[in-house]
Amino acid sequence: MGLMPENTDEFYRIQKLPPYVFAVINEMRAKARAAQLDVIDMGMGNPDGATPRVVVNKVIEAVRNARNHRYSQSRGIPKLREEITRRYLTNYGVELDAEREAIVTIGAKDALAHLLFAIVGPGDVVVSPNPAYPIHQYGVIMAEGHACVLPMPDAATFLNRLEDLYRTSTTKPKILLLSFPHNPTTICVDLDFFKQIIGLAKRHGTMVVHDFAYADLGFDGYRPPSILQVEGAKEIAVEIFSLSKSYNMAGWRVGFCLGNAKMIAALARIKSYLDYGVFQPIQIASIIALRECEEDTHKICAVYQKRRDALVKGLNRAGWPVEKPRGSMFLWAPVPERYRSMGSLEFSKLLLEKALVAVSPGIGFGPLGEGHVRFALVENEQRIRQATRAIGQFFKSDKA
Ligand SMILES: Cc1ncc(COP(=O)(O)O)c(C=O)c1O
């Protein structure tokens, strides 16, 4: 699917990584801003809200203590591992052993990239939906595995395609890599979907990795399930949880990998060679986030929900029909019919040029992302309304 461009002048691994599609839009945005233009930036999923104050206060206190300036532990301090297992028990009724079934990571990205590096060997098949968060495919490619991407217009179609693959393929998938609420499509699933996934994977000897970066971003009463809620899931599955979105802590770089002890031991081994763990004051402050800031996660989610409502209403009013996502911090919008043939990258450039609104072109999330653009809900409601008005005016003037 065009994931491996040939360029023999490049380093071995670099030639497998195409230039970042989003760089084109980033460059245009930077130019517009340099020209004093007010760009409304809904491109990158970079949370704009502040980290809860108690967490900030704790890091300040901990950083003053010289004991916390030394190398920390690569797999995370025990108290932080215990705190995440407590949260899983409280929120999902999932029991985890903090020693064997939990590891702290430098965000979900570190967990994903290095877990794949640890458990994927040359030619191992890793199945994931497309479009997807780029590391889901390129983490596999960097580990020299075979990234097998299946279309996901909706969760049920993905499941059908997966069943077909098991029926027809001669090479057995080694790993299934999923993520719900899903970036960029915003597709959400219920526990029953995970039960079917775990059942299928168990029958076929496949391991499952679930990236749960948007664990706390479910709207209108929907609560995203953890895959570890499925009975016996941890016999074959791990879940990756992150503080980035749940607690507005993207810059702090704290995540976890939880569940299957064998996969976690593999990740711990790789990481023991690569890093000395997250800076200890940050780990200490993260304990406070998990222990004391549950209410903040609800407030953060409520902010995204209101922004979602403002964006959906504004785009529909501008003549761009879109549906309300049930979760995540994005809106995945089909490129309006009239602009579809130009492709998502050209359309994104046009939105930036004519309406001063930056979005991410769907093609940046893989070949099956073409035909859509992604809005990240990282501007406030007033600016979202300003953006949709500008888009409406652009559509009108373009028709005239
Ligand atoms: C699906 C998905 N996984 C992982 C990440 C990265 O999370 P972290 O900040 O914990 O590395 C993102 C960030 O946007 C994401 O969308």
Tab-separated table of C-alpha atoms and ligand atoms in Angstrom:
chain	number	residue	atom	x	y	z
A	1	MET	CA	0.000	0.000	0.000
A	2	GLY	CA	2.842	2.365	-0.779
A	3	LEU	CA	4.198	2.287	2.774
A	4	MET	CA	7.782	1.575	1.728
A	5	PRO	CA	9.217	4.100	-0.716
A	6	GLU	CA	12.413	3.050	-2.474
A	7	ASN	CA	15.286	5.464	-2.111
A	8	THR	CA	18.626	3.754	-2.056
A	9	ASP	CA	20.618	6.938	-1.252
A	10	GLU	CA	19.133	7.050	2.203
A	11	PHE	CA	20.095	5.209	5.378
A	12	TYR	CA	18.577	1.748	5.641
A	13	ARG	CA	15.827	2.601	8.142
A	14	ILE	CA	15.278	6.201	7.062
A	15	GLN	CA	14.373	5.129	3.545
A	16	LYS	CA	11.423	3.250	4.999
A	17	LEU	CA	10.065	6.378	6.662
A	18	PRO	CA	8.492	8.812	4.182
A	19	PRO	CA	8.667	12.537	4.992
A	20	TYR	CA	5.967	13.689	7.354
A	21	VAL	CA	2.902	14.722	5.304
A	22	PHE	CA	1.810	17.149	8.035
A	23	ALA	CA	5.045	19.131	7.563
A	24	VAL	CA	3.578	20.816	4.456
A	25	ILE	CA	0.665	22.239	6.440
A	26	ASN	CA	2.906	23.136	9.390
A	27	GLU	CA	5.154	25.133	7.093
A	28	MET	CA	2.219	27.007	5.530
A	29	ARG	CA	0.846	27.761	9.002
A	30	ALA	CA	4.211	29.095	10.158
A	31	LYS	CA	4.428	31.347	7.070
A	32	ALA	CA	0.910	32.701	7.605
A	33	ARG	CA	1.667	33.418	11.251
A	34	ALA	CA	4.936	35.112	10.335
A	35	ALA	CA	2.814	37.381	8.101
A	36	GLN	CA	0.761	38.286	11.239
A	37	LEU	CA	-2.272	36.279	10.089
A	38	ASP	CA	-4.414	34.718	12.821
A	39	VAL	CA	-4.471	31.013	11.987
A	40	ILE	CA	-6.943	28.881	13.939
A	41	ASP	CA	-4.919	25.744	14.473
A	42	MET	CA	-6.860	22.509	14.733
A	43	GLY	CA	-4.138	20.459	13.092
A	44	MET	CA	-2.219	18.659	15.784
A	45	GLY	CA	-3.844	16.817	18.698
A	46	ASN	CA	-1.844	18.819	21.197
A	47	PRO	CA	-3.962	19.543	24.311
A	48	ASP	CA	-4.180	23.276	25.059
A	49	GLY	CA	-5.418	22.969	28.657
A	50	ALA	CA	-3.301	23.258	31.811
A	51	THR	CA	-2.156	20.308	33.908
A	52	PRO	CA	-4.072	20.158	37.234
A	53	ARG	CA	-2.524	22.547	39.749
A	54	VAL	CA	-1.856	19.922	42.457
A	55	VAL	CA	0.276	18.013	39.953
A	56	VAL	CA	2.262	21.118	39.039
A	57	ASN	CA	2.762	21.941	42.733
A	58	LYS	CA	3.949	18.409	43.439
A	59	VAL	CA	6.543	18.462	40.670
A	60	ILE	CA	7.914	21.766	41.980
A	61	GLU	CA	8.224	20.316	45.468
A	62	ALA	CA	9.811	17.077	44.218
A	63	VAL	CA	12.276	18.809	41.924
A	64	ARG	CA	13.693	20.717	44.923
A	65	ASN	CA	14.733	17.447	46.517
A	66	ALA	CA	18.215	16.415	45.377
A	67	ARG	CA	17.347	12.745	45.898
A	68	ASN	CA	15.103	13.026	42.841
A	69	HIS	CA	17.876	14.293	40.571
A	70	ARG	CA	19.542	10.924	40.097
A	71	TYR	CA	18.767	8.326	37.461
A	72	SER	CA	15.338	6.882	38.132
A	73	GLN	CA	14.178	3.349	37.314
A	74	SER	CA	13.609	2.498	33.700
A	75	ARG	CA	10.368	0.633	34.404
A	76	GLY	CA	9.069	3.311	36.772
A	77	ILE	CA	9.060	3.766	40.540
A	78	PRO	CA	6.987	1.131	42.395
A	79	LYS	CA	4.534	3.650	43.910
A	80	LEU	CA	3.562	4.946	40.471
A	81	ARG	CA	3.066	1.418	39.170
A	82	GLU	CA	0.932	0.662	42.223
A	83	GLU	CA	-1.138	3.791	41.643
A	84	ILE	CA	-1.968	2.921	38.035
A	85	THR	CA	-3.002	-0.604	39.049
A	86	ARG	CA	-5.268	0.940	41.723
A	87	ARG	CA	-6.874	3.150	39.059
A	88	TYR	CA	-7.506	0.137	36.827
A	89	LEU	CA	-9.139	-1.699	39.721
A	90	THR	CA	-11.342	1.276	40.640
A	91	ASN	CA	-12.298	2.345	37.130
A	92	TYR	CA	-12.482	-0.971	35.288
A	93	GLY	CA	-12.539	-3.704	37.952
A	94	VAL	CA	-9.279	-5.028	36.427
A	95	GLU	CA	-6.706	-6.575	38.752
A	96	LEU	CA	-3.067	-6.105	37.809
A	97	ASP	CA	0.157	-6.991	39.581
A	98	ALA	CA	2.196	-3.770	39.833
A	99	GLU	CA	5.428	-5.761	39.732
A	100	ARG	CA	4.863	-7.984	36.699
A	101	GLU	CA	1.913	-6.489	34.843
A	102	ALA	CA	2.650	-2.747	34.794
A	103	ILE	CA	5.480	-0.635	33.443
A	104	VAL	CA	5.862	3.149	33.219
A	105	THR	CA	6.798	4.501	29.784
A	106	ILE	CA	7.857	7.837	28.298
A	107	GLY	CA	4.336	8.416	27.012
A	108	ALA	CA	2.296	6.058	24.876
A	109	LYS	CA	4.565	6.672	21.890
A	110	ASP	CA	7.581	5.209	23.685
A	111	ALA	CA	5.440	2.273	24.830
A	112	LEU	CA	4.210	1.571	21.291
A	113	ALA	CA	7.486	2.031	19.458
A	114	HIS	CA	9.600	0.026	21.883
A	115	LEU	CA	7.028	-2.677	22.550
A	116	LEU	CA	6.863	-3.312	18.812
A	117	PHE	CA	10.647	-3.240	18.650
A	118	ALA	CA	10.747	-5.789	21.480
A	119	ILE	CA	8.169	-8.267	20.221
A	120	VAL	CA	8.168	-7.991	16.413
A	121	GLY	CA	10.772	-9.826	14.377
A	122	PRO	CA	11.571	-9.743	10.634
A	123	GLY	CA	8.488	-10.597	8.616
A	124	ASP	CA	6.126	-10.926	11.599
A	125	VAL	CA	2.655	-9.844	10.565
A	126	VAL	CA	1.080	-7.027	12.579
A	127	VAL	CA	-2.519	-6.257	11.686
A	128	SER	CA	-4.005	-2.844	12.374
A	129	PRO	CA	-6.809	-0.665	11.014
A	130	ASN	CA	-6.106	2.087	8.515
A	131	PRO	CA	-6.152	5.066	8.672
A	132	ALA	CA	-4.225	5.198	11.945
A	133	TYR	CA	-1.867	7.112	14.183
A	134	PRO	CA	1.406	6.909	12.202
A	135	ILE	CA	3.505	4.975	14.754
A	136	HIS	CA	1.004	2.101	14.534
A	137	GLN	CA	2.321	1.358	11.052
A	138	TYR	CA	5.800	2.751	11.126
A	139	GLY	CA	6.673	1.211	14.486
A	140	VAL	CA	6.099	-2.138	12.793
A	141	ILE	CA	8.137	-1.165	9.757
A	142	MET	CA	11.026	0.068	11.915
A	143	ALA	CA	10.983	-3.297	13.706
A	144	GLU	CA	11.132	-4.970	10.243
A	145	GLY	CA	7.730	-6.544	10.666
A	146	HIS	CA	5.074	-6.716	7.999
A	147	ALA	CA	2.393	-4.051	8.560
A	148	CYS	CA	-0.894	-5.466	7.321
A	149	VAL	CA	-3.505	-2.731	7.282
A	150	LEU	CA	-7.223	-3.379	7.054
A	151	PRO	CA	-9.832	-0.751	6.191
A	152	MET	CA	-12.009	0.483	9.020
A	153	PRO	CA	-15.006	2.436	7.725
A	154	ASP	CA	-16.622	1.184	10.962
A	155	ALA	CA	-15.718	-1.297	13.700
A	156	ALA	CA	-17.982	-4.101	12.420
A	157	THR	CA	-16.449	-3.970	8.919
A	158	PHE	CA	-12.975	-4.136	10.437
A	159	LEU	CA	-13.969	-7.210	12.451
A	160	ASN	CA	-15.389	-8.887	9.318
A	161	ARG	CA	-12.223	-8.158	7.371
A	162	LEU	CA	-10.163	-9.568	10.220
A	163	GLU	CA	-12.214	-12.767	10.241
A	164	ASP	CA	-11.737	-13.031	6.454
A	165	LEU	CA	-7.999	-12.584	6.906
A	166	TYR	CA	-7.829	-15.427	9.419
A	167	ARG	CA	-9.859	-17.617	7.049
A	168	THR	CA	-7.863	-16.918	3.918
A	169	SER	CA	-4.321	-15.911	4.844
A	170	THR	CA	-1.543	-18.466	4.975
A	171	THR	CA	0.620	-16.327	7.247
A	172	LYS	CA	-0.795	-16.018	10.719
A	173	PRO	CA	-0.914	-12.514	12.249
A	174	LYS	CA	1.404	-12.371	15.229
A	175	ILE	CA	0.006	-9.162	16.669
A	176	LEU	CA	-3.184	-7.202	16.433
A	177	LEU	CA	-2.697	-3.495	17.136
A	178	LEU	CA	-5.840	-1.525	17.948
A	179	SER	CA	-6.858	1.787	19.499
A	180	PHE	CA	-10.330	2.940	20.570
A	181	PRO	CA	-11.535	5.717	20.796
A	182	HIS	CA	-9.715	5.808	17.504
A	183	ASN	CA	-7.449	8.500	16.115
A	184	PRO	CA	-8.170	9.814	13.477
A	185	THR	CA	-11.577	8.270	12.684
A	186	THR	CA	-13.077	8.756	16.214
A	187	ILE	CA	-14.647	5.287	15.957
A	188	CYS	CA	-15.618	3.991	19.397
A	189	VAL	CA	-16.430	0.443	20.468
A	190	ASP	CA	-18.209	-1.353	23.287
A	191	LEU	CA	-16.891	-4.152	25.460
A	192	ASP	CA	-18.575	-6.740	23.261
A	193	PHE	CA	-16.292	-5.773	20.351
A	194	PHE	CA	-13.252	-6.409	22.545
A	195	LYS	CA	-14.715	-9.766	23.628
A	196	GLN	CA	-14.897	-10.797	19.991
A	197	ILE	CA	-11.377	-9.536	19.307
A	198	ILE	CA	-9.902	-11.388	22.291
A	199	GLY	CA	-11.829	-14.554	21.364
A	200	LEU	CA	-10.562	-14.447	17.760
A	201	ALA	CA	-6.998	-13.658	18.801
A	202	LYS	CA	-6.945	-16.463	21.363
A	203	ARG	CA	-8.227	-18.998	18.852
A	204	HIS	CA	-5.496	-18.039	16.390
A	205	GLY	CA	-2.566	-17.503	18.768
A	206	THR	CA	-2.329	-13.745	18.115
A	207	MET	CA	-1.203	-11.212	20.737
A	208	VAL	CA	-3.149	-7.964	21.108
A	209	VAL	CA	-1.883	-4.457	21.809
A	210	HIS	CA	-4.522	-1.850	22.623
A	211	ASP	CA	-3.515	1.814	22.578
A	212	PHE	CA	-5.909	3.516	25.018
A	213	ALA	CA	-4.632	7.097	24.636
A	214	TYR	CA	-8.218	8.486	24.666
A	215	ALA	CA	-9.412	6.365	27.601
A	216	ASP	CA	-11.159	9.243	29.352
A	217	LEU	CA	-12.585	11.060	26.346
A	218	GLY	CA	-16.054	9.577	25.866
A	219	PHE	CA	-19.035	11.890	25.277
A	220	ASP	CA	-22.752	11.971	26.162
A	221	GLY	CA	-22.338	9.371	28.914
A	222	TYR	CA	-20.323	6.910	26.794
A	223	ARG	CA	-17.417	5.373	28.755
A	224	PRO	CA	-14.714	3.805	26.611
A	225	PRO	CA	-14.046	0.235	27.804
A	226	SER	CA	-10.600	-1.123	28.625
A	227	ILE	CA	-9.694	-4.241	26.651
A	228	LEU	CA	-8.410	-5.716	29.932
A	229	GLN	CA	-12.029	-5.855	31.155
A	230	VAL	CA	-12.502	-8.908	28.936
A	231	GLU	CA	-12.029	-11.978	31.083
A	232	GLY	CA	-8.657	-13.592	30.477
A	233	ALA	CA	-7.533	-10.723	28.206
A	234	LYS	CA	-4.189	-10.360	29.905
A	235	GLU	CA	-3.240	-13.888	28.856
A	236	ILE	CA	-2.654	-12.397	25.391
A	237	ALA	CA	-3.100	-8.617	25.578
A	238	VAL	CA	-1.546	-5.420	26.831
A	239	GLU	CA	-3.083	-1.990	27.026
A	240	ILE	CA	-1.253	1.306	26.738
A	241	PHE	CA	-2.560	4.158	28.871
A	242	SER	CA	-1.310	7.736	28.816
A	243	LEU	CA	-1.554	10.783	31.063
A	244	SER	CA	-1.218	13.093	28.015
A	245	LYS	CA	-4.889	13.536	27.195
A	246	SER	CA	-6.640	12.407	30.400
A	247	TYR	CA	-4.777	14.921	32.588
A	248	ASN	CA	-3.530	17.521	30.066
A	249	MET	CA	0.016	16.234	30.595
A	250	ALA	CA	1.202	15.755	26.995
A	251	GLY	CA	4.516	17.509	27.554
A	252	TRP	CA	5.326	15.537	30.692
A	253	ARG	CA	5.727	12.249	28.785
A	254	VAL	CA	4.156	9.684	31.080
A	255	GLY	CA	2.375	6.542	29.963
A	256	PHE	CA	2.009	2.902	30.949
A	257	CYS	CA	1.907	-0.541	29.414
A	258	LEU	CA	-0.350	-2.909	31.364
A	259	GLY	CA	-1.453	-6.518	31.189
A	260	ASN	CA	0.386	-9.513	29.739
A	261	ALA	CA	3.477	-10.153	31.865
A	262	LYS	CA	5.548	-11.650	29.043
A	263	MET	CA	5.103	-8.668	26.744
A	264	ILE	CA	5.780	-6.282	29.629
A	265	ALA	CA	8.965	-8.131	30.543
A	266	ALA	CA	10.099	-7.835	26.898
A	267	LEU	CA	9.419	-4.086	26.904
A	268	ALA	CA	11.185	-3.727	30.270
A	269	ARG	CA	14.263	-5.519	28.881
A	270	ILE	CA	14.491	-3.252	25.816
A	271	LYS	CA	13.911	-0.125	27.884
A	272	SER	CA	16.539	-1.128	30.416
A	273	TYR	CA	19.076	-0.678	27.598
A	274	LEU	CA	17.553	2.525	26.244
A	275	ASP	CA	16.555	4.811	29.118
A	276	TYR	CA	16.727	5.480	32.855
A	277	GLY	CA	13.063	6.208	33.225
A	278	VAL	CA	11.023	9.386	33.355
A	279	PHE	CA	12.562	12.178	35.506
A	280	GLN	CA	11.635	11.153	39.039
A	281	PRO	CA	9.841	14.378	40.107
A	282	ILE	CA	7.522	13.840	37.146
A	283	GLN	CA	6.820	10.279	38.246
A	284	ILE	CA	6.071	11.501	41.777
A	285	ALA	CA	3.716	14.187	40.468
A	286	SER	CA	2.046	11.578	38.232
A	287	ILE	CA	1.098	9.619	41.360
A	288	ILE	CA	-0.845	12.694	42.483
A	289	ALA	CA	-2.553	12.966	39.077
A	290	LEU	CA	-3.757	9.368	39.256
A	291	ARG	CA	-4.686	9.547	42.945
A	292	GLU	CA	-6.338	12.961	43.206
A	293	CYS	CA	-7.376	14.205	39.783
A	294	GLU	CA	-10.197	11.926	38.648
A	295	GLU	CA	-12.569	14.911	38.685
A	296	ASP	CA	-10.190	16.814	36.387
A	297	THR	CA	-10.443	14.066	33.756
A	298	HIS	CA	-14.234	14.599	33.674
A	299	LYS	CA	-13.823	18.353	33.355
A	300	ILE	CA	-11.276	17.969	30.545
A	301	CYS	CA	-13.639	15.631	28.723
A	302	ALA	CA	-16.548	18.072	29.162
A	303	VAL	CA	-14.474	20.841	27.539
A	304	TYR	CA	-13.852	18.668	24.472
A	305	GLN	CA	-17.525	17.722	24.294
A	306	LYS	CA	-18.607	21.372	24.184
A	307	ARG	CA	-16.019	22.114	21.519
A	308	ARG	CA	-17.233	19.131	19.540
A	309	ASP	CA	-20.774	20.500	19.686
A	310	ALA	CA	-19.640	23.963	18.564
A	311	LEU	CA	-17.636	22.526	15.678
A	312	VAL	CA	-20.335	20.138	14.450
A	313	LYS	CA	-22.991	22.852	14.628
A	314	GLY	CA	-20.774	25.411	12.906
A	315	LEU	CA	-19.680	23.111	10.078
A	316	ASN	CA	-23.219	21.902	9.423
A	317	ARG	CA	-24.351	25.517	9.285
A	318	ALA	CA	-21.509	26.272	6.850
A	319	GLY	CA	-22.947	23.585	4.551
A	320	TRP	CA	-20.460	20.876	5.500
A	321	PRO	CA	-22.369	17.861	6.823
A	322	VAL	CA	-20.501	16.085	9.649
A	323	GLU	CA	-21.538	13.731	12.437
A	324	LYS	CA	-20.915	13.951	16.175
A	325	PRO	CA	-18.128	11.687	17.420
A	326	ARG	CA	-18.791	9.647	20.599
A	327	GLY	CA	-15.232	10.025	21.843
A	328	SER	CA	-11.607	11.166	21.260
A	329	MET	CA	-10.591	14.815	20.813
A	330	PHE	CA	-11.130	14.956	17.060
A	331	LEU	CA	-13.669	15.367	14.322
A	332	TRP	CA	-13.101	13.226	11.219
A	333	ALA	CA	-14.787	15.093	8.406
A	334	PRO	CA	-15.336	13.811	4.864
A	335	VAL	CA	-13.939	16.322	2.360
A	336	PRO	CA	-17.006	18.087	0.878
A	337	GLU	CA	-18.121	16.521	-2.408
A	338	ARG	CA	-17.172	19.600	-4.428
A	339	TYR	CA	-13.508	19.383	-3.332
A	340	ARG	CA	-13.131	15.616	-3.080
A	341	SER	CA	-11.233	15.136	-6.329
A	342	MET	CA	-8.378	17.462	-5.264
A	343	GLY	CA	-7.425	15.152	-2.378
A	344	SER	CA	-7.182	15.852	1.340
A	345	LEU	CA	-3.765	17.539	1.256
A	346	GLU	CA	-4.738	20.125	-1.379
A	347	PHE	CA	-8.054	20.709	0.369
A	348	SER	CA	-6.264	21.281	3.701
A	349	LYS	CA	-3.975	23.785	2.003
A	350	LEU	CA	-7.030	25.549	0.596
A	351	LEU	CA	-8.687	25.756	4.036
A	352	LEU	CA	-5.543	27.295	5.445
A	353	GLU	CA	-5.143	29.750	2.601
A	354	LYS	CA	-8.778	30.832	2.280
A	355	ALA	CA	-10.214	30.419	5.777
A	356	LEU	CA	-7.034	30.542	7.898
A	357	VAL	CA	-7.991	27.233	9.513
A	358	ALA	CA	-5.346	24.492	9.890
A	359	VAL	CA	-6.495	20.852	9.852
A	360	SER	CA	-4.689	17.548	9.267
A	361	PRO	CA	-5.130	15.968	5.829
A	362	GLY	CA	-6.458	12.414	6.054
A	363	ILE	CA	-3.748	11.085	3.751
A	364	GLY	CA	-1.242	11.751	6.559
A	365	PHE	CA	-2.802	8.843	8.454
A	366	GLY	CA	-2.265	6.349	5.660
A	367	PRO	CA	-3.670	5.656	2.195
A	368	LEU	CA	-7.148	4.865	3.507
A	369	GLY	CA	-7.329	8.246	5.229
A	370	GLU	CA	-7.717	9.973	1.853
A	371	GLY	CA	-11.073	11.710	1.399
A	372	HIS	CA	-11.163	13.089	4.958
A	373	VAL	CA	-9.572	15.801	7.087
A	374	ARG	CA	-9.148	15.749	10.862
A	375	PHE	CA	-9.996	18.639	13.159
A	376	ALA	CA	-8.385	18.492	16.631
A	377	LEU	CA	-10.531	20.119	19.322
A	378	VAL	CA	-7.665	22.201	20.682
A	379	GLU	CA	-9.063	25.703	20.166
A	380	ASN	CA	-11.704	27.243	22.439
A	381	GLU	CA	-15.390	27.449	21.481
A	382	GLN	CA	-15.212	31.077	20.427
A	383	ARG	CA	-12.328	30.379	18.054
A	384	ILE	CA	-14.062	27.268	16.778
A	385	ARG	CA	-17.084	29.407	15.882
A	386	GLN	CA	-14.752	31.905	14.223
A	387	ALA	CA	-13.232	29.033	12.232
A	388	THR	CA	-16.556	27.638	11.036
A	389	ARG	CA	-17.766	31.117	10.043
A	390	ALA	CA	-14.593	31.610	8.005
A	391	ILE	CA	-15.071	28.208	6.359
A	392	GLY	CA	-18.712	29.100	5.555
A	393	GLN	CA	-17.636	32.384	3.972
A	394	PHE	CA	-14.974	30.624	1.927
A	395	PHE	CA	-17.504	28.053	0.637
A	396	LYS	CA	-19.915	30.859	-0.294
A	397	SER	CA	-17.324	32.966	-2.078
A	398	ASP	CA	-16.008	29.909	-3.893
A	399	LYS	CA	-19.481	29.140	-5.255
A	400	ALA	CA	-20.087	32.694	-6.408
B	1	LIG	C1	-3.603	6.951	19.207
B	1	LIG	C2	-2.498	7.663	19.911
B	1	LIG	N1	-1.601	6.989	20.613
B	1	LIG	C3	-0.594	7.595	21.244
B	1	LIG	C4	-0.438	8.958	21.199
B	1	LIG	C5	0.736	9.591	21.897
B	1	LIG	O1	0.504	9.646	23.256
B	1	LIG	P1	1.665	10.060	24.264
B	1	LIG	O2	1.627	11.534	24.411
B	1	LIG	O3	1.290	9.365	25.534
B	1	LIG	O4	2.952	9.568	23.704
B	1	LIG	C6	-1.341	9.727	20.483
B	1	LIG	C7	-1.162	11.177	20.424
B	1	LIG	O5	-1.781	11.925	19.756
B	1	LIG	C8	-2.392	9.068	19.820
B	1	LIG	O6	-3.279	9.744	19.101
